[in-house]
């Protein structure tokens, strides 16, 4: 009689754990950044729109750690409020293009037909133009403004999400579990909601996470060119634009907003990379 031995199941360690720790680290940094964004109005030491020409273009001091701008406004307060404007506008844009592109892609992939061909040709047209140049043209037609800049970037960005969702849907609809759901009497929308969307959410989530930094840069670029947020709205791109002529003489009016953009974009990009690596099935059992 042979004695049965319980062979312990080895938990995947090594590379998987390092990826998870990196994900947690950057998620914490992103959470701290979002707390700053949410409570920016309470963290501002001064009114970000209060003007005092007696301290115009004052270099960084204890009372004004980031200096003041041309109108004597506290730069630290305006950077905090500008960061809130930039981050919230970017998240609204990401949410808009992710939802719109996913819905369009899933519908096209599941039903196909003439509508699928038409929408895919429209997406081909959108992707044929250089993205930022196309956005500049749309924003100029809409006469600028932060809302119009978001719309312009949404118009050029949804095709990528639609194509990802469509390709993932086409890969799923021929699976046996979809055939079983149809035999069980599930409606098309029920199959999409309960079976297809959960299985295609990973690539779409990774794409949206990686796009946060890119979209923030593009929104700041439109504002820098005068087609985004308009004064007196505090937005990092427009703040850099207003101070670009003073870069050599009063560099803090540009360095502060630029550093805020750099930090925010870096955090979101690194978080997106960590999410992508964590969701990659090839990394599950690698040491």
GROMACS .gro file of C-alpha atoms in nm:
model
  287
    1UNK     CA    1   0.000   0.000   0.000
    2UNK     CA    2   0.155   0.321  -0.110
    3UNK     CA    3   0.123   0.627   0.103
    4UNK     CA    4  -0.030   0.920  -0.075
    5UNK     CA    5   0.159   1.239  -0.037
    6UNK     CA    6   0.001   1.577  -0.055
    7UNK     CA    7   0.209   1.771  -0.300
    8UNK     CA    8   0.173   2.139  -0.214
    9UNK     CA    9   0.076   2.366  -0.496
   10UNK     CA   10   0.348   2.621  -0.546
   11UNK     CA   11   0.225   2.974  -0.563
   12UNK     CA   12   0.370   3.169  -0.855
   13UNK     CA   13   0.634   3.407  -0.724
   14UNK     CA   14   0.922   3.598  -0.864
   15UNK     CA   15   0.833   3.811  -1.162
   16UNK     CA   16   0.460   3.802  -1.092
   17UNK     CA   17   0.513   3.937  -0.739
   18UNK     CA   18   0.743   4.210  -0.864
   19UNK     CA   19   0.483   4.317  -1.118
   20UNK     CA   20   0.212   4.320  -0.854
   21UNK     CA   21   0.426   4.526  -0.614
   22UNK     CA   22   0.499   4.773  -0.892
   23UNK     CA   23   0.129   4.795  -0.970
   24UNK     CA   24   0.045   4.865  -0.606
   25UNK     CA   25   0.319   5.128  -0.580
   26UNK     CA   26   0.205   5.326  -0.883
   27UNK     CA   27  -0.161   5.280  -0.789
   28UNK     CA   28  -0.083   5.444  -0.454
   29UNK     CA   29   0.094   5.732  -0.631
   30UNK     CA   30  -0.203   5.774  -0.865
   31UNK     CA   31  -0.440   5.771  -0.566
   32UNK     CA   32  -0.233   6.043  -0.396
   33UNK     CA   33  -0.241   6.247  -0.715
   34UNK     CA   34  -0.620   6.208  -0.735
   35UNK     CA   35  -0.652   6.321  -0.372
   36UNK     CA   36  -0.457   6.635  -0.460
   37UNK     CA   37  -0.686   6.687  -0.760
   38UNK     CA   38  -1.004   6.636  -0.557
   39UNK     CA   39  -0.899   6.862  -0.270
   40UNK     CA   40  -0.707   7.116  -0.479
   41UNK     CA   41  -0.938   7.400  -0.376
   42UNK     CA   42  -0.861   7.332  -0.008
   43UNK     CA   43  -0.487   7.290  -0.062
   44UNK     CA   44  -0.442   7.626  -0.236
   45UNK     CA   45  -0.268   7.874  -0.002
   46UNK     CA   46  -0.426   8.167  -0.190
   47UNK     CA   47  -0.713   8.241  -0.422
   48UNK     CA   48  -0.577   8.123  -0.761
   49UNK     CA   49  -0.747   8.414  -0.943
   50UNK     CA   50  -0.663   8.691  -0.694
   51UNK     CA   51  -0.441   8.954  -0.858
   52UNK     CA   52  -0.184   9.169  -0.678
   53UNK     CA   53   0.036   9.376  -0.908
   54UNK     CA   54   0.259   9.472  -0.615
   55UNK     CA   55   0.408   9.120  -0.621
   56UNK     CA   56   0.395   9.066  -0.997
   57UNK     CA   57   0.653   8.813  -1.122
   58UNK     CA   58   0.796   8.762  -0.776
   59UNK     CA   59   1.051   8.482  -0.757
   60UNK     CA   60   0.980   8.183  -0.531
   61UNK     CA   61   0.974   8.278  -0.163
   62UNK     CA   62   0.850   8.128   0.162
   63UNK     CA   63   0.512   8.297   0.117
   64UNK     CA   64   0.490   8.201  -0.252
   65UNK     CA   65   0.690   7.876  -0.294
   66UNK     CA   66   0.634   7.867  -0.672
   67UNK     CA   67   0.652   8.243  -0.726
   68UNK     CA   68   0.386   8.464  -0.883
   69UNK     CA   69   0.282   8.528  -1.242
   70UNK     CA   70   0.250   8.846  -1.448
   71UNK     CA   71  -0.068   8.947  -1.263
   72UNK     CA   72   0.066   8.872  -0.917
   73UNK     CA   73  -0.131   8.549  -0.880
   74UNK     CA   74   0.018   8.277  -0.665
   75UNK     CA   75   0.167   8.015  -0.897
   76UNK     CA   76   0.136   7.724  -0.652
   77UNK     CA   77  -0.237   7.784  -0.617
   78UNK     CA   78  -0.281   7.808  -0.991
   79UNK     CA   79  -0.073   7.493  -1.050
   80UNK     CA   80  -0.294   7.296  -0.809
   81UNK     CA   81  -0.613   7.421  -0.972
   82UNK     CA   82  -0.462   7.377  -1.319
   83UNK     CA   83  -0.367   7.020  -1.233
   84UNK     CA   84  -0.727   6.954  -1.129
   85UNK     CA   85  -0.856   7.100  -1.455
   86UNK     CA   86  -0.611   6.899  -1.668
   87UNK     CA   87  -0.662   6.566  -1.489
   88UNK     CA   88  -1.041   6.585  -1.470
   89UNK     CA   89  -1.067   6.694  -1.835
   90UNK     CA   90  -0.839   6.406  -1.936
   91UNK     CA   91  -1.038   6.149  -1.738
   92UNK     CA   92  -1.362   6.281  -1.890
   93UNK     CA   93  -1.209   6.246  -2.236
   94UNK     CA   94  -1.084   5.892  -2.165
   95UNK     CA   95  -1.423   5.790  -2.032
   96UNK     CA   96  -1.597   5.934  -2.337
   97UNK     CA   97  -1.380   5.765  -2.600
   98UNK     CA   98  -1.362   5.435  -2.410
   99UNK     CA   99  -1.739   5.408  -2.375
  100UNK     CA  100  -1.818   5.529  -2.728
  101UNK     CA  101  -1.548   5.326  -2.900
  102UNK     CA  102  -1.629   5.009  -2.707
  103UNK     CA  103  -2.003   5.028  -2.780
  104UNK     CA  104  -1.943   5.094  -3.149
  105UNK     CA  105  -1.680   4.818  -3.176
  106UNK     CA  106  -1.890   4.555  -3.000
  107UNK     CA  107  -2.200   4.634  -3.207
  108UNK     CA  108  -2.002   4.624  -3.531
  109UNK     CA  109  -1.823   4.303  -3.437
  110UNK     CA  110  -2.132   4.118  -3.319
  111UNK     CA  111  -2.375   4.207  -3.598
  112UNK     CA  112  -2.143   4.305  -3.884
  113UNK     CA  113  -2.309   4.390  -4.213
  114UNK     CA  114  -2.342   4.727  -4.383
  115UNK     CA  115  -2.325   4.931  -4.061
  116UNK     CA  116  -1.999   4.759  -3.969
  117UNK     CA  117  -1.846   4.836  -4.309
  118UNK     CA  118  -1.963   5.198  -4.299
  119UNK     CA  119  -1.834   5.270  -3.949
  120UNK     CA  120  -1.501   5.101  -4.016
  121UNK     CA  121  -1.454   5.315  -4.328
  122UNK     CA  122  -1.528   5.625  -4.120
  123UNK     CA  123  -1.269   5.511  -3.867
  124UNK     CA  124  -1.021   5.460  -4.152
  125UNK     CA  125  -1.075   5.821  -4.256
  126UNK     CA  126  -1.018   5.942  -3.899
  127UNK     CA  127  -0.701   5.736  -3.865
  128UNK     CA  128  -0.567   5.850  -4.203
  129UNK     CA  129  -0.491   6.200  -4.072
  130UNK     CA  130  -0.215   6.284  -3.822
  131UNK     CA  131  -0.400   6.282  -3.491
  132UNK     CA  132  -0.297   6.613  -3.336
  133UNK     CA  133  -0.317   6.799  -3.667
  134UNK     CA  134  -0.672   6.669  -3.718
  135UNK     CA  135  -0.760   6.772  -3.362
  136UNK     CA  136  -0.618   7.119  -3.423
  137UNK     CA  137  -0.842   7.160  -3.725
  138UNK     CA  138  -1.154   7.044  -3.541
  139UNK     CA  139  -1.078   7.259  -3.236
  140UNK     CA  140  -1.022   7.562  -3.460
  141UNK     CA  141  -1.357   7.505  -3.634
  142UNK     CA  142  -1.525   7.480  -3.294
  143UNK     CA  143  -1.348   7.805  -3.192
  144UNK     CA  144  -1.147   7.669  -2.903
  145UNK     CA  145  -1.235   7.620  -2.540
  146UNK     CA  146  -1.168   7.328  -2.308
  147UNK     CA  147  -1.495   7.151  -2.390
  148UNK     CA  148  -1.434   7.185  -2.763
  149UNK     CA  149  -1.077   7.059  -2.720
  150UNK     CA  150  -1.214   6.748  -2.549
  151UNK     CA  151  -1.463   6.698  -2.834
  152UNK     CA  152  -1.188   6.741  -3.093
  153UNK     CA  153  -0.965   6.480  -2.930
  154UNK     CA  154  -1.261   6.245  -2.884
  155UNK     CA  155  -1.337   6.262  -3.257
  156UNK     CA  156  -0.986   6.148  -3.349
  157UNK     CA  157  -0.944   5.892  -3.069
  158UNK     CA  158  -1.257   5.673  -3.063
  159UNK     CA  159  -1.161   5.464  -3.374
  160UNK     CA  160  -0.874   5.296  -3.190
  161UNK     CA  161  -1.105   5.173  -2.916
  162UNK     CA  162  -1.370   5.071  -3.169
  163UNK     CA  163  -1.120   4.860  -3.361
  164UNK     CA  164  -0.988   4.692  -3.046
  165UNK     CA  165  -1.341   4.614  -2.925
  166UNK     CA  166  -1.444   4.490  -3.271
  167UNK     CA  167  -1.146   4.258  -3.312
  168UNK     CA  168  -1.189   4.119  -2.961
  169UNK     CA  169  -1.562   4.066  -3.020
  170UNK     CA  170  -1.496   3.881  -3.346
  171UNK     CA  171  -1.259   3.653  -3.157
  172UNK     CA  172  -1.521   3.580  -2.891
  173UNK     CA  173  -1.839   3.523  -3.093
  174UNK     CA  174  -1.713   3.191  -3.233
  175UNK     CA  175  -1.632   3.050  -2.891
  176UNK     CA  176  -1.828   2.753  -2.762
  177UNK     CA  177  -1.962   2.939  -2.458
  178UNK     CA  178  -2.129   3.194  -2.688
  179UNK     CA  179  -2.296   2.910  -2.882
  180UNK     CA  180  -2.410   2.759  -2.553
  181UNK     CA  181  -2.556   3.094  -2.443
  182UNK     CA  182  -2.749   3.121  -2.769
  183UNK     CA  183  -2.884   2.766  -2.731
  184UNK     CA  184  -2.990   2.856  -2.375
  185UNK     CA  185  -3.204   3.136  -2.519
  186UNK     CA  186  -2.998   3.439  -2.417
  187UNK     CA  187  -3.068   3.752  -2.617
  188UNK     CA  188  -2.793   3.927  -2.811
  189UNK     CA  189  -2.768   4.211  -2.561
  190UNK     CA  190  -2.754   3.968  -2.270
  191UNK     CA  191  -2.472   3.778  -2.439
  192UNK     CA  192  -2.286   4.102  -2.501
  193UNK     CA  193  -2.332   4.227  -2.145
  194UNK     CA  194  -2.270   3.902  -1.954
  195UNK     CA  195  -2.021   3.720  -2.175
  196UNK     CA  196  -1.847   3.935  -2.434
  197UNK     CA  197  -1.779   4.257  -2.243
  198UNK     CA  198  -1.618   4.087  -1.940
  199UNK     CA  199  -1.385   3.893  -2.172
  200UNK     CA  200  -1.274   4.193  -2.379
  201UNK     CA  201  -1.244   4.440  -2.091
  202UNK     CA  202  -0.874   4.368  -2.029
  203UNK     CA  203  -0.726   4.504  -2.355
  204UNK     CA  204  -0.962   4.802  -2.349
  205UNK     CA  205  -0.871   4.884  -1.988
  206UNK     CA  206  -0.499   4.865  -2.064
  207UNK     CA  207  -0.541   5.090  -2.369
  208UNK     CA  208  -0.736   5.349  -2.171
  209UNK     CA  209  -0.481   5.348  -1.888
  210UNK     CA  210  -0.192   5.397  -2.130
  211UNK     CA  211  -0.382   5.676  -2.307
  212UNK     CA  212  -0.432   5.893  -1.998
  213UNK     CA  213  -0.084   6.044  -2.019
  214UNK     CA  214  -0.104   6.086  -2.395
  215UNK     CA  215  -0.441   6.259  -2.382
  216UNK     CA  216  -0.324   6.488  -2.103
  217UNK     CA  217  -0.030   6.595  -2.318
  218UNK     CA  218  -0.252   6.652  -2.619
  219UNK     CA  219  -0.503   6.856  -2.418
  220UNK     CA  220  -0.217   7.063  -2.279
  221UNK     CA  221  -0.083   7.102  -2.635
  222UNK     CA  222  -0.415   7.237  -2.762
  223UNK     CA  223  -0.434   7.477  -2.468
  224UNK     CA  224  -0.073   7.583  -2.529
  225UNK     CA  225  -0.168   7.673  -2.887
  226UNK     CA  226  -0.470   7.872  -2.769
  227UNK     CA  227  -0.734   7.619  -2.874
  228UNK     CA  228  -0.800   7.467  -2.532
  229UNK     CA  229  -0.876   7.625  -2.196
  230UNK     CA  230  -0.911   8.003  -2.216
  231UNK     CA  231  -0.807   8.262  -1.953
  232UNK     CA  232  -0.878   8.307  -1.669
  233UNK     CA  233  -0.930   7.928  -1.638
  234UNK     CA  234  -0.623   7.774  -1.477
  235UNK     CA  235  -0.499   7.488  -1.696
  236UNK     CA  236  -0.140   7.368  -1.715
  237UNK     CA  237  -0.103   7.399  -2.093
  238UNK     CA  238  -0.247   7.749  -2.109
  239UNK     CA  239  -0.033   7.855  -1.810
  240UNK     CA  240   0.279   7.744  -1.997
  241UNK     CA  241   0.159   7.929  -2.305
  242UNK     CA  242   0.106   8.251  -2.110
  243UNK     CA  243   0.456   8.236  -1.967
  244UNK     CA  244   0.652   8.115  -2.269
  245UNK     CA  245   0.782   8.462  -2.353
  246UNK     CA  246   0.923   8.496  -1.999
  247UNK     CA  247   1.103   8.162  -1.989
  248UNK     CA  248   1.452   8.313  -1.983
  249UNK     CA  249   1.377   8.600  -1.745
  250UNK     CA  250   1.112   8.449  -1.513
  251UNK     CA  251   1.145   8.072  -1.564
  252UNK     CA  252   0.925   7.970  -1.268
  253UNK     CA  253   0.608   8.074  -1.454
  254UNK     CA  254   0.676   7.790  -1.702
  255UNK     CA  255   0.876   7.539  -1.498
  256UNK     CA  256   0.604   7.494  -1.236
  257UNK     CA  257   0.320   7.398  -1.473
  258UNK     CA  258   0.561   7.195  -1.687
  259UNK     CA  259   0.681   6.997  -1.385
  260UNK     CA  260   0.318   6.929  -1.283
  261UNK     CA  261   0.240   6.791  -1.630
  262UNK     CA  262   0.556   6.580  -1.625
  263UNK     CA  263   0.479   6.425  -1.285
  264UNK     CA  264   0.113   6.353  -1.366
  265UNK     CA  265   0.188   6.204  -1.708
  266UNK     CA  266   0.473   5.993  -1.568
  267UNK     CA  267   0.255   5.850  -1.289
  268UNK     CA  268  -0.030   5.756  -1.523
  269UNK     CA  269   0.204   5.611  -1.787
  270UNK     CA  270   0.389   5.398  -1.533
  271UNK     CA  271   0.059   5.285  -1.382
  272UNK     CA  272  -0.064   5.190  -1.729
  273UNK     CA  273   0.253   4.988  -1.793
  274UNK     CA  274   0.208   4.809  -1.460
  275UNK     CA  275  -0.157   4.727  -1.535
  276UNK     CA  276  -0.059   4.592  -1.879
  277UNK     CA  277   0.212   4.370  -1.733
  278UNK     CA  278  -0.015   4.248  -1.454
  279UNK     CA  279  -0.295   4.149  -1.694
  280UNK     CA  280  -0.058   3.980  -1.938
  281UNK     CA  281  -0.120   3.604  -1.898
  282UNK     CA  282   0.238   3.528  -2.003
  283UNK     CA  283   0.359   3.676  -1.674
  284UNK     CA  284   0.140   3.464  -1.445
  285UNK     CA  285   0.373   3.168  -1.405
  286UNK     CA  286   0.704   3.328  -1.484
  287UNK     CA  287   0.965   3.358  -1.214
   0.00000   0.00000   0.00000
